[in-house]
């Protein structure tokens, strides 16, 4: 009985020793070269030219065919930091832009007619489009939280537009009529206002 059990114990001991040696070998490999399995480590980038410096390698395939292999590039961009605008006077007074869906296309269509009604050339409408695209994107509820400017013409404060209509917060036509009056009174024409905006950044 003892003679029959001895080979089994020897085999079991050999298995334990083998497992121990294999584990130690694996640990030693990682201690000596911790980047041995990391193909994206800096060492691999510094070792450099795996393809002899060639951007594209050609491999001959049996027959009259070739296969071109190239490496692709990529760009890593830092995520921009989000900054909260300081509270404006309007915000501190409890006023907030109303919930409304802007329609820039309809607003511009109305403005085209309003510009023509003032006898201005079509080039003046082009200047107006450029001006208010920069200021508000022709959004009726565009709101600058840092200054309090509001609406398509970015009236400062937005409540100034009440002189053109009580619905100044939500009506694009009311805002446009006020804005055109402001432009005409201060700069003469939309192109005059656009030129000033290009010079100093505001109108």
PDB file of N, CA and C in Angstrom, residues 38-92:
ATOM      1  N   UNK A  38       2.724  45.852 -23.486  1.00  0.00           N
ATOM      2  CA  UNK A  38       2.012  47.113 -23.762  1.00  0.00           C
ATOM      3  C   UNK A  38       2.508  47.695 -25.065  1.00  0.00           C
ATOM      4  N   UNK A  39       1.814  47.445 -26.146  1.00  0.00           N
ATOM      5  CA  UNK A  39       2.275  47.915 -27.459  1.00  0.00           C
ATOM      6  C   UNK A  39       2.149  49.426 -27.603  1.00  0.00           C
ATOM      7  N   UNK A  40       1.415  50.083 -26.696  1.00  0.00           N
ATOM      8  CA  UNK A  40       1.254  51.529 -26.799  1.00  0.00           C
ATOM      9  C   UNK A  40       2.190  52.275 -25.864  1.00  0.00           C
ATOM     10  N   UNK A  41       3.181  51.589 -25.267  1.00  0.00           N
ATOM     11  CA  UNK A  41       4.092  52.251 -24.336  1.00  0.00           C
ATOM     12  C   UNK A  41       5.031  53.189 -25.078  1.00  0.00           C
ATOM     13  N   UNK A  42       5.578  54.215 -24.403  1.00  0.00           N
ATOM     14  CA  UNK A  42       6.500  55.150 -25.055  1.00  0.00           C
ATOM     15  C   UNK A  42       7.712  54.456 -25.649  1.00  0.00           C
ATOM     16  N   UNK A  43       8.144  53.339 -25.044  1.00  0.00           N
ATOM     17  CA  UNK A  43       9.309  52.639 -25.564  1.00  0.00           C
ATOM     18  C   UNK A  43       9.104  52.219 -27.008  1.00  0.00           C
ATOM     19  N   UNK A  44       7.897  51.756 -27.316  1.00  0.00           N
ATOM     20  CA  UNK A  44       7.655  51.294 -28.676  1.00  0.00           C
ATOM     21  C   UNK A  44       7.659  52.454 -29.653  1.00  0.00           C
ATOM     22  N   UNK A  45       7.172  53.632 -29.196  1.00  0.00           N
ATOM     23  CA  UNK A  45       7.190  54.797 -30.080  1.00  0.00           C
ATOM     24  C   UNK A  45       8.623  55.242 -30.336  1.00  0.00           C
ATOM     25  N   UNK A  46       9.492  55.140 -29.296  1.00  0.00           N
ATOM     26  CA  UNK A  46      10.860  55.602 -29.438  1.00  0.00           C
ATOM     27  C   UNK A  46      11.700  54.627 -30.257  1.00  0.00           C
ATOM     28  N   UNK A  47      11.332  53.342 -30.190  1.00  0.00           N
ATOM     29  CA  UNK A  47      12.097  52.382 -30.978  1.00  0.00           C
ATOM     30  C   UNK A  47      11.919  52.626 -32.460  1.00  0.00           C
ATOM     31  N   UNK A  48      10.774  53.240 -32.782  1.00  0.00           N
ATOM     32  CA  UNK A  48      10.659  53.850 -34.093  1.00  0.00           C
ATOM     33  C   UNK A  48      10.285  52.960 -35.247  1.00  0.00           C
ATOM     34  N   UNK A  49      11.134  52.970 -36.241  1.00  0.00           N
ATOM     35  CA  UNK A  49      10.782  52.576 -37.580  1.00  0.00           C
ATOM     36  C   UNK A  49      10.643  51.072 -37.749  1.00  0.00           C
ATOM     37  N   UNK A  50       9.483  50.556 -37.480  1.00  0.00           N
ATOM     38  CA  UNK A  50       9.253  49.127 -37.689  1.00  0.00           C
ATOM     39  C   UNK A  50       9.216  48.802 -39.173  1.00  0.00           C
ATOM     40  N   UNK A  51       8.858  49.792 -39.993  1.00  0.00           N
ATOM     41  CA  UNK A  51       8.739  49.551 -41.423  1.00  0.00           C
ATOM     42  C   UNK A  51       9.821  50.285 -42.208  1.00  0.00           C
ATOM     43  N   UNK A  52      10.952  50.557 -41.549  1.00  0.00           N
ATOM     44  CA  UNK A  52      12.062  51.202 -42.252  1.00  0.00           C
ATOM     45  C   UNK A  52      11.784  52.626 -42.633  1.00  0.00           C
ATOM     46  N   UNK A  53      10.874  53.286 -41.921  1.00  0.00           N
ATOM     47  CA  UNK A  53      10.589  54.690 -42.207  1.00  0.00           C
ATOM     48  C   UNK A  53       9.576  54.909 -43.310  1.00  0.00           C
ATOM     49  N   UNK A  54       9.120  53.864 -43.972  1.00  0.00           N
ATOM     50  CA  UNK A  54       8.190  54.022 -45.083  1.00  0.00           C
ATOM     51  C   UNK A  54       6.782  54.243 -44.566  1.00  0.00           C
ATOM     52  N   UNK A  55       6.078  55.204 -45.177  1.00  0.00           N
ATOM     53  CA  UNK A  55       4.691  55.456 -44.803  1.00  0.00           C
ATOM     54  C   UNK A  55       3.791  54.314 -45.277  1.00  0.00           C
ATOM     55  N   UNK A  56       4.110  53.777 -46.454  1.00  0.00           N
ATOM     56  CA  UNK A  56       3.290  52.718 -47.032  1.00  0.00           C
ATOM     57  C   UNK A  56       4.202  51.561 -47.383  1.00  0.00           C
ATOM     58  N   UNK A  57       3.777  50.354 -47.084  1.00  0.00           N
ATOM     59  CA  UNK A  57       4.530  49.171 -47.477  1.00  0.00           C
ATOM     60  C   UNK A  57       3.748  48.414 -48.530  1.00  0.00           C
ATOM     61  N   UNK A  58       4.446  47.882 -49.496  1.00  0.00           N
ATOM     62  CA  UNK A  58       3.809  47.087 -50.546  1.00  0.00           C
ATOM     63  C   UNK A  58       4.169  45.633 -50.338  1.00  0.00           C
ATOM     64  N   UNK A  59       3.181  44.770 -50.344  1.00  0.00           N
ATOM     65  CA  UNK A  59       3.393  43.342 -50.210  1.00  0.00           C
ATOM     66  C   UNK A  59       3.031  42.669 -51.524  1.00  0.00           C
ATOM     67  N   UNK A  60       3.916  41.835 -52.017  1.00  0.00           N
ATOM     68  CA  UNK A  60       3.641  41.097 -53.250  1.00  0.00           C
ATOM     69  C   UNK A  60       2.737  39.919 -52.937  1.00  0.00           C
ATOM     70  N   UNK A  61       1.715  39.766 -53.735  1.00  0.00           N
ATOM     71  CA  UNK A  61       0.787  38.659 -53.606  1.00  0.00           C
ATOM     72  C   UNK A  61       0.924  37.819 -54.859  1.00  0.00           C
ATOM     73  N   UNK A  62       0.677  36.559 -54.736  1.00  0.00           N
ATOM     74  CA  UNK A  62       0.839  35.681 -55.883  1.00  0.00           C
ATOM     75  C   UNK A  62       0.019  36.187 -57.056  1.00  0.00           C
ATOM     76  N   UNK A  63       0.628  36.331 -58.182  1.00  0.00           N
ATOM     77  CA  UNK A  63      -0.023  36.892 -59.358  1.00  0.00           C
ATOM     78  C   UNK A  63       0.471  38.306 -59.581  1.00  0.00           C
ATOM     79  N   UNK A  64      -0.354  39.130 -60.188  1.00  0.00           N
ATOM     80  CA  UNK A  64       0.029  40.507 -60.526  1.00  0.00           C
ATOM     81  C   UNK A  64      -0.639  41.510 -59.601  1.00  0.00           C
ATOM     82  N   UNK A  65      -0.832  41.154 -58.340  1.00  0.00           N
ATOM     83  CA  UNK A  65      -1.543  42.015 -57.414  1.00  0.00           C
ATOM     84  C   UNK A  65      -0.589  42.524 -56.334  1.00  0.00           C
ATOM     85  N   UNK A  66      -0.879  43.698 -55.825  1.00  0.00           N
ATOM     86  CA  UNK A  66      -0.149  44.228 -54.669  1.00  0.00           C
ATOM     87  C   UNK A  66      -1.163  44.743 -53.662  1.00  0.00           C
ATOM     88  N   UNK A  67      -0.766  44.767 -52.401  1.00  0.00           N
ATOM     89  CA  UNK A  67      -1.609  45.307 -51.329  1.00  0.00           C
ATOM     90  C   UNK A  67      -0.839  46.426 -50.646  1.00  0.00           C
ATOM     91  N   UNK A  68      -1.413  47.600 -50.562  1.00  0.00           N
ATOM     92  CA  UNK A  68      -0.776  48.721 -49.881  1.00  0.00           C
ATOM     93  C   UNK A  68      -1.303  48.807 -48.465  1.00  0.00           C
ATOM     94  N   UNK A  69      -0.386  48.889 -47.504  1.00  0.00           N
ATOM     95  CA  UNK A  69      -0.758  48.990 -46.093  1.00  0.00           C
ATOM     96  C   UNK A  69      -0.179  50.281 -45.558  1.00  0.00           C
ATOM     97  N   UNK A  70      -0.993  51.106 -44.947  1.00  0.00           N
ATOM     98  CA  UNK A  70      -0.500  52.373 -44.391  1.00  0.00           C
ATOM     99  C   UNK A  70      -0.980  52.509 -42.959  1.00  0.00           C
ATOM    100  N   UNK A  71      -0.264  53.303 -42.190  1.00  0.00           N
ATOM    101  CA  UNK A  71      -0.664  53.532 -40.807  1.00  0.00           C
ATOM    102  C   UNK A  71      -1.496  54.804 -40.724  1.00  0.00           C
ATOM    103  N   UNK A  72      -2.512  54.810 -39.915  1.00  0.00           N
ATOM    104  CA  UNK A  72      -3.405  55.947 -39.782  1.00  0.00           C
ATOM    105  C   UNK A  72      -2.970  56.836 -38.629  1.00  0.00           C
ATOM    106  N   UNK A  73      -3.206  58.122 -38.771  1.00  0.00           N
ATOM    107  CA  UNK A  73      -2.897  59.068 -37.705  1.00  0.00           C
ATOM    108  C   UNK A  73      -4.142  59.415 -36.913  1.00  0.00           C
ATOM    109  N   UNK A  74      -3.956  60.044 -35.799  1.00  0.00           N
ATOM    110  CA  UNK A  74      -5.088  60.490 -34.993  1.00  0.00           C
ATOM    111  C   UNK A  74      -4.681  61.736 -34.237  1.00  0.00           C
ATOM    112  N   UNK A  75      -5.676  62.518 -33.859  1.00  0.00           N
ATOM    113  CA  UNK A  75      -5.447  63.771 -33.139  1.00  0.00           C
ATOM    114  C   UNK A  75      -6.162  63.690 -31.804  1.00  0.00           C
ATOM    115  N   UNK A  76      -5.471  64.044 -30.730  1.00  0.00           N
ATOM    116  CA  UNK A  76      -6.064  64.068 -29.397  1.00  0.00           C
ATOM    117  C   UNK A  76      -6.268  65.518 -28.999  1.00  0.00           C
ATOM    118  N   UNK A  77      -7.482  65.899 -28.697  1.00  0.00           N
ATOM    119  CA  UNK A  77      -7.785  67.270 -28.324  1.00  0.00           C
ATOM    120  C   UNK A  77      -8.234  67.326 -26.869  1.00  0.00           C
ATOM    121  N   UNK A  78      -7.775  68.352 -26.185  1.00  0.00           N
ATOM    122  CA  UNK A  78      -8.163  68.529 -24.790  1.00  0.00           C
ATOM    123  C   UNK A  78      -9.594  69.027 -24.710  1.00  0.00           C
ATOM    124  N   UNK A  79     -10.354  68.464 -23.823  1.00  0.00           N
ATOM    125  CA  UNK A  79     -11.744  68.872 -23.654  1.00  0.00           C
ATOM    126  C   UNK A  79     -11.787  70.299 -23.129  1.00  0.00           C
ATOM    127  N   UNK A  80     -12.539  71.193 -23.819  1.00  0.00           N
ATOM    128  CA  UNK A  80     -12.571  72.584 -23.356  1.00  0.00           C
ATOM    129  C   UNK A  80     -13.191  72.731 -21.976  1.00  0.00           C
ATOM    130  N   UNK A  81     -12.662  73.674 -21.228  1.00  0.00           N
ATOM    131  CA  UNK A  81     -13.176  73.918 -19.887  1.00  0.00           C
ATOM    132  C   UNK A  81     -14.461  74.726 -19.968  1.00  0.00           C
ATOM    133  N   UNK A  82     -15.466  74.296 -19.270  1.00  0.00           N
ATOM    134  CA  UNK A  82     -16.751  74.991 -19.254  1.00  0.00           C
ATOM    135  C   UNK A  82     -16.728  76.052 -18.167  1.00  0.00           C
ATOM    136  N   UNK A  83     -16.999  77.293 -18.577  1.00  0.00           N
ATOM    137  CA  UNK A  83     -17.014  78.384 -17.610  1.00  0.00           C
ATOM    138  C   UNK A  83     -18.429  78.933 -17.496  1.00  0.00           C
ATOM    139  N   UNK A  84     -18.876  79.114 -16.309  1.00  0.00           N
ATOM    140  CA  UNK A  84     -20.213  79.669 -16.077  1.00  0.00           C
ATOM    141  C   UNK A  84     -20.150  81.185 -16.115  1.00  0.00           C
ATOM    142  N   UNK A  85     -21.098  81.768 -16.827  1.00  0.00           N
ATOM    143  CA  UNK A  85     -21.138  83.222 -16.913  1.00  0.00           C
ATOM    144  C   UNK A  85     -21.621  83.805 -15.591  1.00  0.00           C
ATOM    145  N   UNK A  86     -21.090  84.964 -15.229  1.00  0.00           N
ATOM    146  CA  UNK A  86     -21.552  85.595 -13.996  1.00  0.00           C
ATOM    147  C   UNK A  86     -23.002  86.020 -14.100  1.00  0.00           C
ATOM    148  N   UNK A  87     -23.657  86.089 -12.991  1.00  0.00           N
ATOM    149  CA  UNK A  87     -25.066  86.483 -12.976  1.00  0.00           C
ATOM    150  C   UNK A  87     -25.208  87.935 -13.403  1.00  0.00           C
ATOM    151  N   UNK A  88     -26.165  88.197 -14.261  1.00  0.00           N
ATOM    152  CA  UNK A  88     -26.392  89.557 -14.744  1.00  0.00           C
ATOM    153  C   UNK A  88     -27.428  90.256 -13.871  1.00  0.00           C
ATOM    154  N   UNK A  89     -27.605  91.542 -14.168  1.00  0.00           N
ATOM    155  CA  UNK A  89     -28.608  92.309 -13.430  1.00  0.00           C
ATOM    156  C   UNK A  89     -29.994  91.737 -13.657  1.00  0.00           C
ATOM    157  N   UNK A  90     -30.235  91.316 -14.934  1.00  0.00           N
ATOM    158  CA  UNK A  90     -31.546  90.757 -15.246  1.00  0.00           C
ATOM    159  C   UNK A  90     -31.787  89.473 -14.480  1.00  0.00           C
ATOM    160  N   UNK A  91     -30.728  88.635 -14.413  1.00  0.00           N
ATOM    161  CA  UNK A  91     -30.879  87.364 -13.708  1.00  0.00           C
ATOM    162  C   UNK A  91     -31.132  87.598 -12.221  1.00  0.00           C
ATOM    163  N   UNK A  92     -30.434  88.577 -11.649  1.00  0.00           N
ATOM    164  CA  UNK A  92     -30.592  88.834 -10.224  1.00  0.00           C
ATOM    165  C   UNK A  92     -31.962  89.413  -9.912  1.00  0.00           C
TER     166      UNK A  92
END
